[in-house]
CSV table of N, CA and C in Angstrom, one decimal:
chain,number,residue,atom,x,y,z
A,1,LYS,N,100.9,82.5,103.6
A,1,LYS,CA,99.5,82.4,103.5
A,1,LYS,C,98.9,82.1,104.9
A,2,GLN,N,97.7,82.5,105.1
A,2,GLN,CA,96.9,82.2,106.3
A,2,GLN,C,95.5,81.9,105.9
A,3,TRP,N,95.0,80.8,106.4
A,3,TRP,CA,93.6,80.5,106.2
A,3,TRP,C,92.7,81.3,107.1
A,4,TYR,N,91.6,81.6,106.6
A,4,TYR,CA,90.6,82.4,107.3
A,4,TYR,C,89.8,81.4,108.2
A,5,GLN,N,89.9,81.6,109.5
A,5,GLN,CA,89.3,80.7,110.4
A,5,GLN,C,87.8,80.6,110.4
A,6,ARG,N,87.1,81.6,110.0
A,6,ARG,CA,85.6,81.5,110.0
A,6,ARG,C,85.1,80.9,108.7
A,7,ARG,N,85.8,81.0,107.6
A,7,ARG,CA,85.4,80.4,106.4
A,7,ARG,C,86.7,79.7,105.8
A,8,VAL,N,86.7,78.4,106.0
A,8,VAL,CA,88.0,77.7,105.8
A,8,VAL,C,88.4,77.6,104.3
A,9,ALA,N,87.5,78.0,103.4
A,9,ALA,CA,87.9,78.0,102.0
A,9,ALA,C,88.5,79.3,101.5
A,10,ILE,N,88.7,80.2,102.4
A,10,ILE,CA,89.3,81.5,102.1
A,10,ILE,C,90.7,81.7,102.7
A,11,THR,N,91.6,82.1,101.9
A,11,THR,CA,93.0,82.3,102.3
A,11,THR,C,93.5,83.7,101.9
A,12,ALA,N,94.4,84.2,102.8
A,12,ALA,CA,95.1,85.5,102.5
A,12,ALA,C,96.6,85.2,102.3
A,13,GLY,N,97.2,85.9,101.4
A,13,GLY,CA,98.6,85.7,101.3
A,13,GLY,C,99.3,87.0,100.8
A,14,GLY,N,100.6,87.0,100.9
A,14,GLY,CA,101.4,88.1,100.5
A,14,GLY,C,102.7,87.7,99.9
A,15,GLY,N,103.3,88.5,99.1
A,15,GLY,CA,104.5,88.0,98.4
A,15,GLY,C,105.5,89.1,98.2
A,16,TYR,N,106.6,88.6,97.5
A,16,TYR,CA,107.7,89.5,97.2
A,16,TYR,C,107.4,90.5,96.1
A,17,ASP,N,106.2,90.3,95.5
A,17,ASP,CA,105.8,91.2,94.4
A,17,ASP,C,105.0,92.4,94.9
A,18,ASN,N,105.1,92.7,96.2
A,18,ASN,CA,104.4,93.9,96.8
A,18,ASN,C,102.9,93.8,96.7
A,19,THR,N,102.4,92.6,96.8
A,19,THR,CA,100.9,92.4,96.8
A,19,THR,C,100.4,91.5,97.9
A,20,CYS,N,99.2,91.8,98.4
A,20,CYS,CA,98.4,90.9,99.2
A,20,CYS,C,97.3,90.4,98.4
A,21,GLN,N,96.8,89.2,98.7
A,21,GLN,CA,95.7,88.7,97.9
A,21,GLN,C,94.9,87.8,98.8
A,22,VAL,N,93.6,87.9,98.6
A,22,VAL,CA,92.6,87.0,99.3
A,22,VAL,C,92.0,86.1,98.2
A,23,THR,N,91.9,84.8,98.4
A,23,THR,CA,91.4,83.9,97.4
A,23,THR,C,90.3,83.0,98.1
A,24,ASP,N,89.2,82.9,97.4
A,24,ASP,CA,88.2,81.9,97.7
A,24,ASP,C,88.5,80.6,96.9
A,25,CYS,N,89.0,79.6,97.6
A,25,CYS,CA,89.4,78.4,96.9
A,25,CYS,C,88.3,77.6,96.3
A,26,ARG,N,87.1,77.8,96.7
A,26,ARG,CA,85.9,77.1,96.1
A,26,ARG,C,85.7,77.6,94.7
A,27,THR,N,85.8,79.0,94.5
A,27,THR,CA,85.4,79.6,93.2
A,27,THR,C,86.7,80.1,92.5
A,28,LYS,N,87.8,80.1,93.2
A,28,LYS,CA,89.1,80.6,92.6
A,28,LYS,C,89.0,82.1,92.4
A,29,ASN,N,88.0,82.8,92.9
A,29,ASN,CA,87.9,84.3,92.8
A,29,ASN,C,88.9,84.8,93.8
A,30,SER,N,89.6,85.9,93.4
A,30,SER,CA,90.5,86.6,94.3
A,30,SER,C,90.5,88.1,94.1
A,31,LYS,N,91.1,88.7,95.1
A,31,LYS,CA,91.2,90.2,95.1
A,31,LYS,C,92.6,90.5,95.6
A,32,SER,N,93.2,91.5,95.0
A,32,SER,CA,94.6,91.9,95.4
A,32,SER,C,94.7,93.3,95.7
A,33,TRP,N,95.7,93.6,96.5
A,33,TRP,CA,96.1,95.0,96.9
A,33,TRP,C,97.6,95.2,96.8
A,34,THR,N,98.0,96.3,96.2
A,34,THR,CA,99.4,96.6,96.2
A,34,THR,C,99.8,97.3,97.5
A,35,VAL,N,100.9,96.9,98.0
A,35,VAL,CA,101.5,97.5,99.3
A,35,VAL,C,102.8,98.1,99.0
A,36,ASP,N,103.4,98.8,100.0
A,36,ASP,CA,104.6,99.5,99.8
A,36,ASP,C,105.9,98.7,99.9
A,37,GLY,N,105.9,97.4,99.9
A,37,GLY,CA,107.1,96.6,100.0
A,37,GLY,C,106.7,95.1,99.9
A,38,GLU,N,107.7,94.3,100.0
A,38,GLU,CA,107.5,92.9,100.1
A,38,GLU,C,106.7,92.5,101.4
A,39,VAL,N,105.8,91.6,101.3
A,39,VAL,CA,105.0,91.2,102.5
A,39,VAL,C,105.9,90.3,103.3
A,40,GLU,N,106.2,90.7,104.5
A,40,GLU,CA,107.0,89.9,105.4
A,40,GLU,C,106.1,89.0,106.3
A,41,HIS,N,105.0,89.5,106.7
A,41,HIS,CA,104.1,88.8,107.6
A,41,HIS,C,102.7,89.2,107.3
A,42,LEU,N,101.7,88.3,107.5
A,42,LEU,CA,100.3,88.6,107.3
A,42,LEU,C,99.5,87.8,108.3
A,43,MET,N,98.4,88.4,108.8
A,43,MET,CA,97.5,87.7,109.7
A,43,MET,C,96.1,88.3,109.6
A,44,TRP,N,95.1,87.4,109.9
A,44,TRP,CA,93.8,87.9,110.0
A,44,TRP,C,93.6,88.7,111.3
A,45,ASP,N,92.8,89.8,111.2
A,45,ASP,CA,92.5,90.6,112.4
A,45,ASP,C,91.5,89.8,113.3
A,46,VAL,N,91.9,89.6,114.5
A,46,VAL,CA,91.1,88.7,115.4
A,46,VAL,C,89.8,89.4,115.8
A,47,SER,N,89.7,90.7,115.7
A,47,SER,CA,88.5,91.5,116.1
A,47,SER,C,87.6,91.9,115.0
A,48,ASN,N,88.0,91.7,113.7
A,48,ASN,CA,87.3,92.1,112.6
A,48,ASN,C,87.3,91.0,111.5
A,49,PRO,N,86.2,90.3,111.3
A,49,PRO,CA,86.3,89.2,110.4
A,49,PRO,C,86.5,89.5,108.9
A,50,PHE,N,86.5,90.8,108.6
A,50,PHE,CA,86.7,91.2,107.2
A,50,PHE,C,88.0,91.8,106.9
A,51,SER,N,88.9,91.8,107.9
A,51,SER,CA,90.2,92.5,107.8
A,51,SER,C,91.4,91.6,108.1
A,52,PHE,N,92.5,91.9,107.4
A,52,PHE,CA,93.8,91.3,107.8
A,52,PHE,C,94.8,92.4,107.8
A,53,LEU,N,95.9,92.0,108.5
A,53,LEU,CA,97.0,92.9,108.6
A,53,LEU,C,98.3,92.4,107.9
A,54,ALA,N,99.1,93.3,107.4
A,54,ALA,CA,100.3,92.8,106.7
A,54,ALA,C,101.5,93.7,107.1
A,55,GLY,N,102.6,93.1,107.3
A,55,GLY,CA,103.8,93.8,107.6
A,55,GLY,C,104.7,93.8,106.4
A,56,THR,N,105.4,94.9,106.0
A,56,THR,CA,106.2,94.9,104.8
A,56,THR,C,107.7,95.1,105.1
A,57,SER,N,108.4,94.9,104.0
A,57,SER,CA,109.9,95.1,104.1
A,57,SER,C,110.3,96.5,104.3
A,58,ASN,N,109.4,97.5,104.0
A,58,ASN,CA,109.7,98.9,104.2
A,58,ASN,C,109.3,99.4,105.6
A,59,GLY,N,108.9,98.5,106.5
A,59,GLY,CA,108.6,98.9,107.9
A,59,GLY,C,107.2,99.3,108.1
A,60,SER,N,106.3,99.1,107.2
A,60,SER,CA,104.9,99.5,107.3
A,60,SER,C,104.1,98.3,107.8
A,61,ALA,N,103.0,98.6,108.5
A,61,ALA,CA,102.0,97.7,108.9
A,61,ALA,C,100.7,98.2,108.4
A,62,LEU,N,99.9,97.4,107.6
A,62,LEU,CA,98.7,97.9,107.0
A,62,LEU,C,97.5,97.0,107.4
A,63,CYS,N,96.4,97.6,107.5
A,63,CYS,CA,95.1,96.9,107.7
A,63,CYS,C,94.3,97.0,106.5
A,64,ILE,N,93.9,95.8,106.0
A,64,ILE,CA,93.1,95.8,104.8
A,64,ILE,C,91.7,95.1,105.0
A,65,ASP,N,90.7,95.9,104.7
A,65,ASP,CA,89.3,95.3,104.8
A,65,ASP,C,89.0,94.7,103.4
A,66,ILE,N,88.7,93.4,103.4
A,66,ILE,CA,88.6,92.8,102.1
A,66,ILE,C,87.4,93.3,101.2
A,67,ARG,N,86.6,94.1,101.8
A,67,ARG,CA,85.4,94.7,101.1
A,67,ARG,C,85.8,96.0,100.5
A,68,GLN,N,87.0,96.5,100.8
A,68,GLN,CA,87.4,97.9,100.3
A,68,GLN,C,88.5,97.7,99.3
A,69,GLU,N,88.7,98.8,98.5
A,69,GLU,CA,89.8,98.8,97.5
A,69,GLU,C,91.1,99.3,98.0
A,70,LYS,N,91.1,100.1,99.1
A,70,LYS,CA,92.4,100.6,99.7
A,70,LYS,C,92.5,100.2,101.1
A,71,PRO,N,93.7,100.1,101.7
A,71,PRO,CA,93.9,99.8,103.1
A,71,PRO,C,93.1,100.8,104.0
A,72,LEU,N,92.6,100.3,105.1
A,72,LEU,CA,92.0,101.1,106.1
A,72,LEU,C,92.9,102.1,106.7
A,73,TYR,N,94.2,101.6,107.0
A,73,TYR,CA,95.2,102.5,107.5
A,73,TYR,C,96.6,101.8,107.2
A,74,THR,N,97.6,102.7,107.2
A,74,THR,CA,99.0,102.2,107.1
A,74,THR,C,99.8,102.9,108.2
A,75,ILE,N,100.5,102.1,108.9
A,75,ILE,CA,101.4,102.6,110.0
A,75,ILE,C,102.8,102.6,109.5
A,76,ALA,N,103.6,103.7,109.7
A,76,ALA,CA,105.0,103.6,109.6
A,76,ALA,C,105.6,103.1,110.9
A,77,ALA,N,105.6,101.7,111.0
A,77,ALA,CA,105.8,101.1,112.2
A,77,ALA,C,107.2,100.9,112.7
A,78,HIS,N,108.1,100.7,111.8
A,78,HIS,CA,109.5,100.4,112.1
A,78,HIS,C,110.5,101.0,111.1
A,79,ASP,N,111.8,101.0,111.5
A,79,ASP,CA,112.8,101.5,110.5
A,79,ASP,C,113.2,100.4,109.6
A,80,ASN,N,113.0,99.1,109.9
A,80,ASN,CA,113.3,98.0,109.1
A,80,ASN,C,112.0,97.2,108.8
A,81,GLU,N,112.1,96.1,108.2
A,81,GLU,CA,110.9,95.3,107.9
A,81,GLU,C,110.1,94.9,109.1
A,82,VAL,N,108.8,94.8,109.0
A,82,VAL,CA,107.9,94.4,110.0
A,82,VAL,C,107.9,92.8,109.9
A,83,SER,N,108.6,92.2,110.7
A,83,SER,CA,108.8,90.7,110.6
A,83,SER,C,107.7,89.9,111.4
A,84,GLY,N,107.0,90.6,112.3
A,84,GLY,CA,106.0,89.9,113.1
A,84,GLY,C,104.9,90.8,113.5
A,85,LEU,N,103.7,90.3,113.5
A,85,LEU,CA,102.5,90.9,114.0
A,85,LEU,C,101.7,90.0,114.9
A,86,ALA,N,101.2,90.5,116.0
A,86,ALA,CA,100.4,89.7,116.9
A,86,ALA,C,99.2,90.4,117.5
A,87,MET,N,98.2,89.7,117.7
A,87,MET,CA,97.0,90.2,118.3
A,87,MET,C,96.5,89.2,119.3
A,88,THR,N,95.6,89.6,120.2
A,88,THR,CA,95.0,88.7,121.2
A,88,THR,C,93.5,89.0,121.3
A,89,LYS,N,92.7,88.0,121.3
A,89,LYS,CA,91.2,88.2,121.4
A,89,LYS,C,90.8,88.8,122.7
A,90,GLN,N,91.6,88.6,123.7
A,90,GLN,CA,91.3,89.0,125.1
A,90,GLN,C,91.4,90.5,125.3
A,91,ILE,N,92.2,91.2,124.4
A,91,ILE,CA,92.3,92.6,124.5
A,91,ILE,C,92.0,93.3,123.2
A,92,PRO,N,90.8,93.7,122.9
A,92,PRO,CA,90.4,94.2,121.6
A,92,PRO,C,91.2,95.5,121.3
A,93,GLY,N,91.6,95.6,120.1
A,93,GLY,CA,92.4,96.8,119.6
A,93,GLY,C,93.8,96.8,119.9
A,94,LEU,N,94.4,95.7,120.4
A,94,LEU,CA,95.8,95.6,120.7
A,94,LEU,C,96.5,94.9,119.6
A,95,LEU,N,97.6,95.6,119.1
A,95,LEU,CA,98.5,95.0,118.1
A,95,LEU,C,99.9,95.1,118.5
A,96,ALA,N,100.7,94.1,118.4
A,96,ALA,CA,102.1,94.2,118.6
A,96,ALA,C,102.9,93.9,117.3
A,97,THR,N,103.9,94.6,117.1
A,97,THR,CA,104.8,94.4,115.9
A,97,THR,C,106.2,94.3,116.4
A,98,CYS,N,107.0,93.5,115.5
A,98,CYS,CA,108.4,93.4,115.8
A,98,CYS,C,109.2,93.6,114.5
A,99,SER,N,110.5,93.8,114.6
A,99,SER,CA,111.3,94.1,113.4
A,99,SER,C,112.7,93.8,113.6
A,100,ALA,N,113.4,93.7,112.5
A,100,ALA,CA,114.9,93.6,112.5
A,100,ALA,C,115.6,94.8,113.1
A,101,ASP,N,114.8,95.9,113.4
A,101,ASP,CA,115.4,97.1,114.0
A,101,ASP,C,115.5,96.8,115.6
A,102,ARG,N,115.2,95.6,116.0
A,102,ARG,CA,115.4,95.2,117.4
A,102,ARG,C,114.4,95.7,118.4
A,103,THR,N,113.2,96.1,117.9
A,103,THR,CA,112.2,96.7,118.7
A,103,THR,C,110.9,96.0,118.6
A,104,VAL,N,110.1,96.0,119.7
A,104,VAL,CA,108.7,95.6,119.7
A,104,VAL,C,107.9,96.8,120.0
A,105,LYS,N,106.9,97.0,119.2
A,105,LYS,CA,106.0,98.2,119.5
A,105,LYS,C,104.6,97.7,119.8
A,106,VAL,N,103.9,98.3,120.7
A,106,VAL,CA,102.5,98.0,121.0
A,106,VAL,C,101.6,99.2,120.5
A,107,TRP,N,100.6,98.8,119.8
A,107,TRP,CA,99.7,99.7,119.2
A,107,TRP,C,98.3,99.6,119.7
A,108,GLN,N,97.6,100.7,119.7
A,108,GLN,CA,96.1,100.8,119.9
A,108,GLN,C,95.6,101.0,118.5
A,109,ILE,N,94.8,100.1,118.0
A,109,ILE,CA,94.3,100.2,116.6
A,109,ILE,C,92.8,100.3,116.6
A,110,SER,N,92.1,100.5,117.7
A,110,SER,CA,90.7,100.7,117.7
A,110,SER,C,90.2,101.8,116.8
A,111,ASP,N,89.1,101.7,116.2
A,111,ASP,CA,88.4,102.7,115.3
A,111,ASP,C,89.3,103.0,114.1
A,112,ASN,N,90.2,102.1,113.7
A,112,ASN,CA,91.1,102.4,112.6
A,112,ASN,C,91.9,103.6,112.7
A,113,ARG,N,92.2,104.0,113.9
A,113,ARG,CA,93.1,105.2,114.1
A,113,ARG,C,94.3,104.7,115.0
A,114,PRO,N,95.2,104.1,114.4
A,114,PRO,CA,96.3,103.5,115.2
A,114,PRO,C,97.2,104.5,115.8
A,115,SER,N,97.7,104.2,117.0
A,115,SER,CA,98.7,105.0,117.7
A,115,SER,C,99.6,104.1,118.5
A,116,CYS,N,100.9,104.4,118.5
A,116,CYS,CA,101.8,103.7,119.2
A,116,CYS,C,101.7,104.0,120.7
A,117,VAL,N,101.5,102.9,121.5
A,117,VAL,CA,101.3,103.1,123.0
A,117,VAL,C,102.6,103.1,123.7
A,118,THR,N,103.5,102.1,123.3
A,118,THR,CA,104.8,102.0,123.9
A,118,THR,C,105.7,101.1,123.0
A,119,SER,N,106.9,101.1,123.3
A,119,SER,CA,107.9,100.3,122.5
A,119,SER,C,109.0,99.8,123.5
A,120,ARG,N,109.7,98.8,123.1
A,120,ARG,CA,110.8,98.3,123.9
A,120,ARG,C,111.9,97.8,122.9
A,121,ALA,N,113.1,98.3,123.2
A,121,ALA,CA,114.2,97.8,122.4
A,121,ALA,C,114.8,96.6,123.0
A,122,PHE,N,115.3,95.7,122.2
A,122,PHE,CA,116.0,94.5,122.6
A,122,PHE,C,117.4,94.5,121.9
A,123,PRO,N,118.3,95.4,122.3
A,123,PRO,CA,119.5,95.6,121.6
A,123,PRO,C,120.4,94.3,121.6
A,124,GLU,N,120.3,93.5,122.6
A,124,GLU,CA,121.2,92.3,122.7
A,124,GLU,C,120.7,91.2,121.8
A,125,ALA,N,119.5,91.3,121.3
A,125,ALA,CA,118.8,90.2,120.6
A,125,ALA,C,119.1,90.1,119.1
A,126,GLY,N,119.7,91.0,118.5
A,126,GLY,CA,119.8,91.0,117.1
A,126,GLY,C,118.5,91.3,116.5
A,127,SER,N,118.2,90.9,115.3
A,127,SER,CA,116.9,91.2,114.7
A,127,SER,C,115.9,90.3,115.3
A,128,LEU,N,114.7,90.8,115.4
A,128,LEU,CA,113.5,90.1,115.9
A,128,LEU,C,112.7,89.6,114.7
A,129,HIS,N,112.3,88.3,114.8
A,129,HIS,CA,111.7,87.6,113.7
A,129,HIS,C,110.2,87.3,113.8
A,130,CYS,N,109.7,87.1,115.0
A,130,CYS,CA,108.3,86.8,115.2
A,130,CYS,C,107.9,87.0,116.6
A,131,LEU,N,106.6,87.1,116.9
A,131,LEU,CA,106.1,87.3,118.2
A,131,LEU,C,104.7,86.8,118.3
A,132,SER,N,104.3,86.4,119.5
A,132,SER,CA,103.0,85.8,119.7
A,132,SER,C,102.5,86.1,121.2
A,133,PHE,N,101.2,86.4,121.3
A,133,PHE,CA,100.7,86.5,122.7
A,133,PHE,C,100.4,85.1,123.2
A,134,CYS,N,100.6,84.9,124.5
A,134,CYS,CA,100.2,83.7,125.2
A,134,CYS,C,98.7,83.6,125.2
A,135,PRO,N,98.1,82.5,124.8
A,135,PRO,CA,96.7,82.3,124.9
A,135,PRO,C,96.1,82.3,126.3
A,136,ASP,N,96.9,82.0,127.3
A,136,ASP,CA,96.4,81.9,128.7
A,136,ASP,C,96.7,83.1,129.5
A,137,TYR,N,97.6,84.0,129.0
A,137,TYR,CA,98.1,85.1,129.8
A,137,TYR,C,98.2,86.2,128.7
A,138,ALA,N,97.1,87.0,128.5
A,138,ALA,CA,96.9,87.8,127.4
A,138,ALA,C,98.0,88.9,127.2
A,139,THR,N,98.7,89.3,128.2
A,139,THR,CA,99.7,90.4,128.0
A,139,THR,C,101.1,89.9,127.9
A,140,MET,N,101.3,88.6,127.9
A,140,MET,CA,102.7,88.0,127.8
A,140,MET,C,103.0,87.8,126.3
A,141,LEU,N,104.1,88.4,125.9
A,141,LEU,CA,104.5,88.3,124.5
A,141,LEU,C,105.8,87.4,124.5
A,142,ALA,N,105.8,86.4,123.6
A,142,ALA,CA,107.0,85.6,123.3
A,142,ALA,C,107.5,86.2,122.0
A,143,ILE,N,108.8,86.4,122.0
A,143,ILE,CA,109.5,87.1,120.8
A,143,ILE,C,110.6,86.2,120.4
A,144,GLY,N,110.7,85.9,119.1
A,144,GLY,CA,111.8,85.1,118.6
A,144,GLY,C,112.9,86.0,118.0
A,145,ALA,N,114.1,85.8,118.5
A,145,ALA,CA,115.2,86.7,118.1
A,145,ALA,C,116.3,85.9,117.5
A,146,LEU,N,117.1,86.6,116.7
A,146,LEU,CA,118.3,86.0,116.0
A,146,LEU,C,119.3,85.6,117.0
A,147,GLU,N,119.6,86.4,118.0
A,147,GLU,CA,120.5,86.1,119.1
A,147,GLU,C,119.8,86.0,120.4
A,148,GLY,N,120.0,85.1,121.2
A,148,GLY,CA,119.3,85.0,122.5
A,148,GLY,C,118.1,84.2,122.5
A,149,GLY,N,117.7,83.7,121.3
A,149,GLY,CA,116.5,82.8,121.2
A,149,GLY,C,115.2,83.4,121.6
A,150,LEU,N,114.5,82.8,122.5
A,150,LEU,CA,113.2,83.2,122.9
A,150,LEU,C,113.3,84.3,124.0
A,151,LEU,N,112.6,85.4,123.8
A,151,LEU,CA,112.5,86.5,124.7
A,151,LEU,C,111.1,86.6,125.2
A,152,MET,N,110.9,87.1,126.4
A,152,MET,CA,109.5,87.3,127.0
A,152,MET,C,109.4,88.7,127.5
A,153,TRP,N,108.2,89.3,127.3
A,153,TRP,CA,107.9,90.6,127.8
A,153,TRP,C,106.4,90.6,128.2
A,154,ASP,N,106.1,90.9,129.4
A,154,ASP,CA,104.8,91.1,129.9
A,154,ASP,C,104.5,92.6,129.7
A,155,ILE,N,103.7,92.9,128.7
A,155,ILE,CA,103.4,94.3,128.4
A,155,ILE,C,102.6,95.0,129.5
A,156,ALA,N,102.0,94.2,130.4
A,156,ALA,CA,101.2,94.8,131.5
A,156,ALA,C,102.1,95.5,132.5
A,157,SER,N,103.4,95.2,132.4
A,157,SER,CA,104.4,95.9,133.3
A,157,SER,C,104.7,97.3,132.9
A,158,ASN,N,104.1,97.7,131.7
A,158,ASN,CA,104.3,99.0,131.1
A,158,ASN,C,103.2,99.9,131.5
A,159,LYS,N,103.5,101.0,132.1
A,159,LYS,CA,102.4,102.0,132.5
A,159,LYS,C,101.6,102.5,131.3
A,160,GLU,N,102.3,102.9,130.2
A,160,GLU,CA,101.6,103.4,129.1
A,160,GLU,C,100.6,102.4,128.5
A,161,PHE,N,100.9,101.1,128.5
A,161,PHE,CA,100.0,100.1,128.0
A,161,PHE,C,98.8,100.0,129.0
A,162,ARG,N,99.0,100.0,130.3
A,162,ARG,CA,98.0,99.9,131.2
A,162,ARG,C,97.0,101.0,131.1
A,163,GLU,N,97.5,102.2,130.9
A,163,GLU,CA,96.7,103.4,130.8
A,163,GLU,C,95.9,103.4,129.5
A,164,ALA,N,96.5,103.0,128.4
A,164,ALA,CA,95.8,103.0,127.1
A,164,ALA,C,94.7,102.0,127.0
A,165,PHE,N,94.9,100.9,127.7
A,165,PHE,CA,93.9,99.8,127.6
A,165,PHE,C,93.2,99.6,128.9
A,166,ASN,N,93.3,100.5,129.8
A,166,ASN,CA,92.6,100.4,131.1
A,166,ASN,C,92.8,99.0,131.7
A,167,HIS,N,94.1,98.6,131.8
A,167,HIS,CA,94.4,97.3,132.2
A,167,HIS,C,95.0,97.4,133.6
A,168,PRO,N,94.7,96.5,134.5
A,168,PRO,CA,95.2,96.5,135.9
A,168,PRO,C,96.7,96.3,135.9
A,169,ALA,N,97.4,96.8,136.9
A,169,ALA,CA,98.8,96.6,137.1
A,169,ALA,C,99.1,95.2,137.5
A,170,VAL,N,100.2,94.7,137.1
A,170,VAL,CA,100.7,93.4,137.6
A,170,VAL,C,101.5,93.6,138.9
A,171,ASP,N,101.6,92.6,139.7
A,171,ASP,CA,102.3,92.7,140.9
A,171,ASP,C,103.8,93.2,140.7
A,172,GLY,N,104.2,94.2,141.4
A,172,GLY,CA,105.5,94.8,141.3
A,172,GLY,C,105.6,95.9,140.3
A,173,SER,N,104.5,96.3,139.7
A,173,SER,CA,104.6,97.4,138.6
A,173,SER,C,104.2,98.7,139.2
């Protein structure tokens, strides 16, 4: 579950029953959506107050607008479950996903037309379980791995990312 930061009485959750649900705790009203697998991770969209994203056990990442009946889009993101989703307010339209398939993928999701910008394999890490952007350094990803612990990746070192998001090069890139 994740509380909605703009309205603290609203929460979104997902489960092993292949559903996502948003509930208003004041009224106990709720709305549900069926997804293509067990919900592994869920987060509110930092750039759209009416949407949340969910990662499933089938490797999909979905964006759901709580005002709509069907997802805005579904990405066939990974070969295994999508175990982590991350966004940063500093770079609109940027989504990162990670998976037990040992990869992190960077997506451009602006205008609800997602495209994979780049990906990076971490074969030595075992399965990847979570990831998060640094709040003070918007392109730095921290990635939690089964083996090797915490991994770091500055996605600004990637040419495809810089071109897709019109982001300046970092020193040495």
